[in-house]
Amino acid sequence: SSSSSSSSSSPSASPSSQEAYDKEFNQPNNIREEMYRLEKNKMRSRTEGKACLDRYRLASSRIFSLIDETLAENLGRKNFILERASIDELFIDVTAFCCSPSEDGDDDDNDDNDDDDTKEKVTTTTAAAMQFRSDCGTAAVQSLRKTAICHGEYVDSAERNDQIGQALRLGCHVALTARRAVFEKLGFTLSAGISTSKLVSKLAATYGKPDGQAVVFPGAMAKLMEETPIKKTRLLGGKLGKKVQSLLPDFETTLGSISRLLPLDVLEKAIGEESGRWVFDACRGIDFEEVRPTLKVLPKSITAFKSFSKVSYPELEKWTVRYFFGYMGRNFLPR
């Protein structure tokens, strides 16, 4: 079961990160209002453009860390995988918790650690996780009632209560728990999508915006595909999506159109065997891409760029000479 949120990491935010967050967000109201008044509709520097993402990055880091802490406490660290997809989006695989819940708790890989404080922390975490499990039965039912069921008319009671249905219900409860923790501690609202894959979870999240969550059961998959535009689908918004669209009539623009009109051999011939197979599965809600832990992975590259309107070559040369190196220095070196 995957959930996508419209967000590594060490288990908790470092003191410097927490202090920076508090300094930026936890100021008295009068100071915050003055900060916003001074910054409203103003550029910090002519060379930085209209937006500065410093505050956004800081909030993103703290939100992701809090979600990681919350899940580690309630599920046990071995029972979830968190992948940071972008500055404001993440995927969480909670299959280990939802499909095979254990009563044994989680030792957080500290079996050989003799430190008393560490053992006490692990014991507390394990107790919290076991309590969370014991409450899941009733709580998951309540969480499902607070979750939008995409095209629920296509999902019968048997499907809602089979093995996959029960796992998705638990996934809804996990998502609600994480969203609630972020709102109560940081004041930010999140949306979430719950389903059986990354692709469908991301689609489901759009039904939960701006401050809610939605779940897609297998029975509703075909209907969801029929109303999902190809160009709005993850990994199909660029050249691949345009190539697939070119194989269809102009008025057929959804994933459902692909599943109805393009057989596997046609797709493989047009876009290659691997891509053709992926598109063939994706338009049926099938996606085998795994959620990969990325919170502790360093970025392979760092990019800083400046966007500007169309200008003549002399003007561009003047901008480059005067501003480029200063802009890159301010944005690249701190990162």
Coordinates of C-alpha atoms in Angstrom, one line a residue:
S1 CA 0.0 0.0 0.0
S2 CA 1.5 3.3 -1.0
S3 CA 0.5 6.8 0.0
S4 CA 1.5 10.0 -1.8
S5 CA 1.5 13.4 -0.1
S6 CA 1.2 16.8 -1.6
S7 CA 6.0 15.9 0.7
S8 CA 16.7 11.4 4.1
S9 CA 16.6 11.6 6.8
S10 CA 17.9 11.1 10.1
P11 CA 15.2 9.8 12.5
S12 CA 14.7 13.4 13.7
A13 CA 15.5 16.9 12.7
S14 CA 18.9 18.1 13.9
P15 CA 19.0 20.8 16.6
S16 CA 20.3 23.3 14.0
S17 CA 17.4 22.4 11.7
Q18 CA 14.8 22.7 14.5
E19 CA 16.3 26.0 15.6
A20 CA 16.2 27.4 12.1
Y21 CA 12.6 26.3 11.7
D22 CA 11.6 27.9 15.0
K23 CA 13.3 31.1 14.1
E24 CA 11.5 31.3 10.8
F25 CA 8.0 30.0 11.8
N26 CA 7.5 30.1 15.5
Q27 CA 7.9 33.9 16.1
P28 CA 5.4 35.9 18.1
N29 CA 2.5 37.0 15.9
N30 CA 3.5 40.7 15.8
I31 CA 7.0 39.8 14.5
R32 CA 5.6 37.3 12.0
E33 CA 3.1 39.9 10.7
E34 CA 5.8 42.5 10.3
M35 CA 8.1 40.0 8.5
Y36 CA 5.3 39.2 6.0
R37 CA 4.4 42.9 5.6
L38 CA 8.0 43.7 4.7
E39 CA 8.3 40.8 2.3
K40 CA 4.9 40.9 0.6
N41 CA 5.2 41.4 -3.2
K42 CA 8.9 42.3 -3.0
M43 CA 11.9 40.6 -4.4
R44 CA 14.8 40.0 -2.0
S45 CA 17.3 40.8 -4.8
R46 CA 17.0 41.8 -8.4
T47 CA 19.0 38.8 -9.4
E48 CA 17.0 36.2 -7.4
G49 CA 13.7 36.6 -9.3
K50 CA 10.3 36.9 -7.7
A51 CA 10.4 33.8 -5.4
C52 CA 12.8 32.7 -2.7
L53 CA 12.4 29.0 -1.7
D54 CA 14.5 29.2 1.5
R55 CA 11.4 29.2 3.8
Y56 CA 9.8 26.5 1.6
R57 CA 12.8 24.2 1.8
L58 CA 13.0 24.7 5.6
A59 CA 9.4 23.8 6.1
S60 CA 9.7 20.9 3.7
S61 CA 12.6 19.5 5.7
R62 CA 10.8 19.8 9.0
I63 CA 7.6 18.3 7.6
F64 CA 9.3 15.3 6.2
S65 CA 11.3 14.7 9.4
L66 CA 8.1 14.9 11.5
I67 CA 6.4 12.3 9.2
D68 CA 9.4 10.1 9.5
E69 CA 9.4 10.4 13.3
T70 CA 5.6 9.8 13.5
L71 CA 5.7 6.7 11.5
A72 CA 8.7 5.3 13.3
E73 CA 6.9 5.8 16.6
N74 CA 3.6 4.3 15.6
L75 CA 4.6 1.7 13.0
G76 CA 8.1 0.8 13.9
R77 CA 11.0 1.8 11.6
K78 CA 11.1 -1.5 9.8
N79 CA 7.5 -1.3 8.8
F80 CA 7.6 1.6 6.3
I81 CA 9.7 3.0 3.5
L82 CA 9.7 6.8 2.9
E83 CA 10.8 8.2 -0.5
R84 CA 11.2 12.0 -0.9
A85 CA 9.9 12.6 -4.5
S86 CA 10.3 16.4 -4.5
I87 CA 10.3 19.4 -2.2
D88 CA 6.6 19.0 -1.5
E89 CA 5.8 15.4 -2.3
L90 CA 6.7 12.0 -0.9
F91 CA 5.7 8.3 -1.2
I92 CA 5.3 6.0 1.7
D93 CA 5.2 2.2 1.4
V94 CA 3.4 0.8 4.4
T95 CA 2.9 -2.7 3.0
A96 CA 4.9 -4.3 5.7
F97 CA 2.6 -2.8 8.3
C98 CA -0.7 -3.1 6.5
C99 CA -0.4 -6.6 5.1
S100 CA 1.5 -8.5 7.8
P101 CA 1.2 -6.6 11.1
S102 CA 3.4 -8.1 13.8
E103 CA 2.9 -8.1 17.5
D104 CA 6.6 -8.3 18.1
G105 CA 7.3 -4.6 17.9
D106 CA 10.4 -3.1 16.3
D107 CA 13.9 -3.1 17.7
D108 CA 15.1 -0.3 15.4
D109 CA 18.3 -2.3 14.7
N110 CA 19.6 -1.7 18.2
D111 CA 19.8 -5.3 19.5
D112 CA 23.5 -5.0 20.3
N113 CA 23.4 -1.5 21.6
D114 CA 24.0 -1.5 25.4
D115 CA 23.3 2.2 25.9
D116 CA 20.6 2.5 28.5
D117 CA 19.1 5.7 27.0
T118 CA 18.9 4.0 23.6
K119 CA 17.2 0.9 25.1
E120 CA 14.7 3.0 26.9
K121 CA 13.9 4.9 23.7
V122 CA 13.5 1.7 21.8
T123 CA 11.2 0.2 24.4
T124 CA 9.0 3.3 24.4
T125 CA 8.8 3.3 20.6
T126 CA 7.9 -0.4 20.6
A127 CA 5.2 0.1 23.2
A128 CA 3.7 3.0 21.2
A129 CA 3.8 0.9 18.0
M130 CA 2.1 -2.0 19.7
Q131 CA -0.6 0.3 21.1
F132 CA -1.1 1.8 17.6
R133 CA -1.6 -1.7 16.3
S134 CA -4.1 -2.7 18.9
D135 CA -6.1 0.5 18.2
C136 CA -6.0 0.0 14.4
G137 CA -9.1 -2.1 14.0
T138 CA -11.7 0.4 15.1
A139 CA -9.5 3.5 14.2
A140 CA -9.0 2.3 10.6
V141 CA -12.7 2.1 10.1
Q142 CA -13.1 5.7 11.4
S143 CA -10.2 6.8 9.2
L144 CA -11.9 5.3 6.1
R145 CA -15.0 7.4 6.9
K146 CA -12.8 10.5 6.8
T147 CA -11.3 9.4 3.4
A148 CA -12.9 10.1 0.0
I149 CA -13.4 6.8 -1.8
C150 CA -12.8 7.5 -5.5
H151 CA -15.8 6.2 -7.4
G152 CA -17.0 4.3 -4.4
E153 CA -20.1 3.1 -6.4
Y154 CA -17.8 0.7 -8.2
V155 CA -16.5 -0.8 -4.9
D156 CA -18.7 -3.4 -3.2
S157 CA -18.6 -4.3 0.5
A158 CA -16.8 -7.6 -0.3
E159 CA -13.9 -5.7 -1.9
R160 CA -13.7 -3.2 0.9
N161 CA -13.3 -6.1 3.4
D162 CA -11.0 -8.5 1.5
Q163 CA -7.3 -8.7 2.2
I164 CA -6.4 -5.7 -0.1
G165 CA -9.4 -3.7 1.2
Q166 CA -8.3 -4.2 4.8
A167 CA -4.7 -3.2 3.9
L168 CA -6.0 0.0 2.1
R169 CA -8.1 0.8 5.2
L170 CA -5.0 0.6 7.4
G171 CA -3.2 2.7 4.8
C172 CA -5.9 5.4 5.2
H173 CA -5.4 5.3 9.0
V174 CA -1.6 5.7 8.6
A175 CA -2.0 8.6 6.2
L176 CA -4.5 10.3 8.5
T177 CA -2.2 9.8 11.5
A178 CA 0.8 11.5 9.6
R179 CA -1.3 14.4 8.3
R180 CA -2.8 15.0 11.8
A181 CA 0.7 15.0 13.4
V182 CA 1.9 17.6 10.9
F183 CA -1.1 19.9 11.4
E184 CA -1.1 19.7 15.2
K185 CA 2.6 20.3 15.6
L186 CA 3.4 22.5 12.6
G187 CA 0.1 23.9 11.4
F188 CA 0.5 22.7 7.8
T189 CA -2.2 20.9 5.9
L190 CA -1.4 18.0 3.6
S191 CA -3.3 16.0 1.0
A192 CA -2.8 12.3 0.6
G193 CA -3.7 9.5 -1.8
I194 CA -3.8 5.8 -0.9
S195 CA -3.8 2.9 -3.3
T196 CA -1.8 -0.2 -4.4
S197 CA 1.0 1.6 -6.4
K198 CA 2.8 4.9 -6.7
L199 CA 1.1 5.9 -9.9
V200 CA -2.4 5.4 -8.6
S201 CA -1.6 6.9 -5.2
K202 CA -0.5 10.1 -6.9
L203 CA -3.7 10.2 -8.9
A204 CA -5.7 9.6 -5.8
A205 CA -4.0 12.5 -4.0
T206 CA -5.6 15.0 -6.4
Y207 CA -9.0 13.9 -5.0
G208 CA -7.8 14.7 -1.5
K209 CA -6.7 18.3 -2.1
P210 CA -6.3 20.7 -0.5
D211 CA -6.7 19.3 3.0
G212 CA -7.9 15.7 2.8
Q213 CA -7.2 12.2 1.5
A214 CA -8.6 9.8 -1.0
V215 CA -8.3 6.1 -1.6
V216 CA -8.6 4.1 -4.8
F217 CA -9.7 0.4 -4.5
P218 CA -9.0 -2.0 -7.4
G219 CA -12.6 -2.1 -8.4
A220 CA -12.6 1.7 -9.2
M221 CA -9.4 1.6 -11.2
A222 CA -11.0 1.3 -14.7
K223 CA -13.2 4.3 -14.0
L224 CA -10.4 6.3 -12.7
M225 CA -8.3 5.6 -15.8
E226 CA -11.2 6.7 -18.0
E227 CA -11.2 10.2 -16.6
T228 CA -7.4 10.7 -16.1
P229 CA -5.8 12.7 -18.9
I230 CA -2.6 11.2 -20.3
K231 CA -0.7 14.4 -20.0
K232 CA -1.6 14.6 -16.3
T233 CA -0.2 11.2 -15.5
R234 CA 3.2 10.7 -13.8
L235 CA 5.9 10.0 -16.4
L236 CA 3.5 10.7 -19.3
G237 CA 3.6 14.5 -19.3
G238 CA 6.5 14.8 -21.7
K239 CA 7.7 13.3 -25.0
L240 CA 6.5 9.8 -24.1
G241 CA 3.0 10.9 -23.4
K242 CA 2.9 13.0 -26.6
K243 CA 4.1 9.9 -28.6
V244 CA 1.4 7.8 -27.1
Q245 CA -1.2 10.5 -27.7
S246 CA -0.2 10.6 -31.4
L247 CA -1.3 7.0 -31.7
L248 CA -4.9 7.8 -30.6
P249 CA -7.7 9.8 -32.2
D250 CA -7.7 13.5 -31.2
F251 CA -10.8 13.1 -28.9
E252 CA -9.3 10.1 -27.0
T253 CA -7.0 11.7 -24.4
T254 CA -7.2 9.5 -21.3
L255 CA -5.5 6.5 -19.8
G256 CA -8.7 4.6 -20.5
S257 CA -8.4 5.5 -24.1
I258 CA -5.0 3.7 -24.2
S259 CA -6.3 0.6 -22.6
R260 CA -9.3 0.4 -24.9
L261 CA -7.6 1.2 -28.2
L262 CA -3.9 0.4 -28.1
P263 CA -2.9 -3.3 -27.7
L264 CA 0.5 -4.3 -26.4
D265 CA 2.1 -5.0 -29.7
V266 CA 1.1 -1.6 -31.1
L267 CA 2.6 0.2 -28.1
E268 CA 5.8 -1.9 -28.2
K269 CA 6.3 -1.2 -31.9
A270 CA 5.8 2.5 -31.4
I271 CA 7.7 3.3 -28.3
G272 CA 9.9 0.2 -27.6
E273 CA 9.3 -3.0 -25.7
E274 CA 10.1 -1.7 -22.2
S275 CA 8.2 1.6 -22.5
G276 CA 5.3 -0.1 -24.3
R277 CA 4.9 -2.7 -21.6
W278 CA 5.0 0.0 -18.9
V279 CA 2.4 2.1 -20.6
F280 CA 0.2 -1.0 -21.3
D281 CA 0.3 -1.7 -17.5
A282 CA 0.0 1.9 -16.3
C283 CA -3.2 2.6 -18.2
R284 CA -4.7 -0.3 -16.3
G285 CA -3.5 1.0 -12.9
I286 CA -0.6 -1.5 -12.7
D287 CA 2.8 0.0 -11.6
F288 CA 5.6 -2.2 -10.3
E289 CA 7.9 0.7 -9.4
E290 CA 9.0 0.3 -5.8
V291 CA 9.1 3.0 -3.2
R292 CA 12.8 3.6 -2.5
P293 CA 14.2 5.0 0.7
T294 CA 15.8 8.4 -0.1
L295 CA 15.8 10.4 3.1
K296 CA 19.5 9.5 3.7
V297 CA 20.6 9.7 0.1
L298 CA 22.6 12.8 -1.0
P299 CA 21.5 14.5 -4.2
K300 CA 23.6 13.6 -7.3
S301 CA 23.5 17.2 -8.5
I302 CA 22.6 20.7 -7.4
T303 CA 21.0 23.1 -9.8
A304 CA 20.5 26.9 -9.6
F305 CA 19.0 28.8 -12.6
K306 CA 17.6 32.1 -13.6
S307 CA 14.5 32.4 -15.9
F308 CA 14.0 35.6 -17.9
S309 CA 11.9 36.8 -20.8
K310 CA 13.1 36.9 -24.4
V311 CA 15.9 39.4 -24.8
S312 CA 18.4 40.4 -27.5
Y313 CA 21.9 39.0 -27.4
P314 CA 23.6 42.2 -26.1
E315 CA 21.1 42.4 -23.2
L316 CA 21.7 38.7 -22.4
E317 CA 25.5 39.3 -22.4
K318 CA 25.1 42.2 -20.1
W319 CA 23.0 40.2 -17.7
T320 CA 25.5 37.3 -17.7
V321 CA 28.5 39.5 -17.0
R322 CA 26.9 41.6 -14.3
Y323 CA 24.7 39.0 -12.4
F324 CA 25.5 35.4 -13.3
F325 CA 28.4 34.6 -11.0
G326 CA 26.9 36.5 -8.1
Y327 CA 23.6 34.7 -8.5
M328 CA 25.3 31.3 -8.7
G329 CA 27.5 32.1 -5.7
R330 CA 24.5 33.0 -3.5
N331 CA 22.4 30.1 -4.6
F332 CA 24.9 27.2 -5.2
L333 CA 27.5 27.5 -2.5
P334 CA 25.1 27.6 0.5
R335 CA 23.4 24.4 -0.9

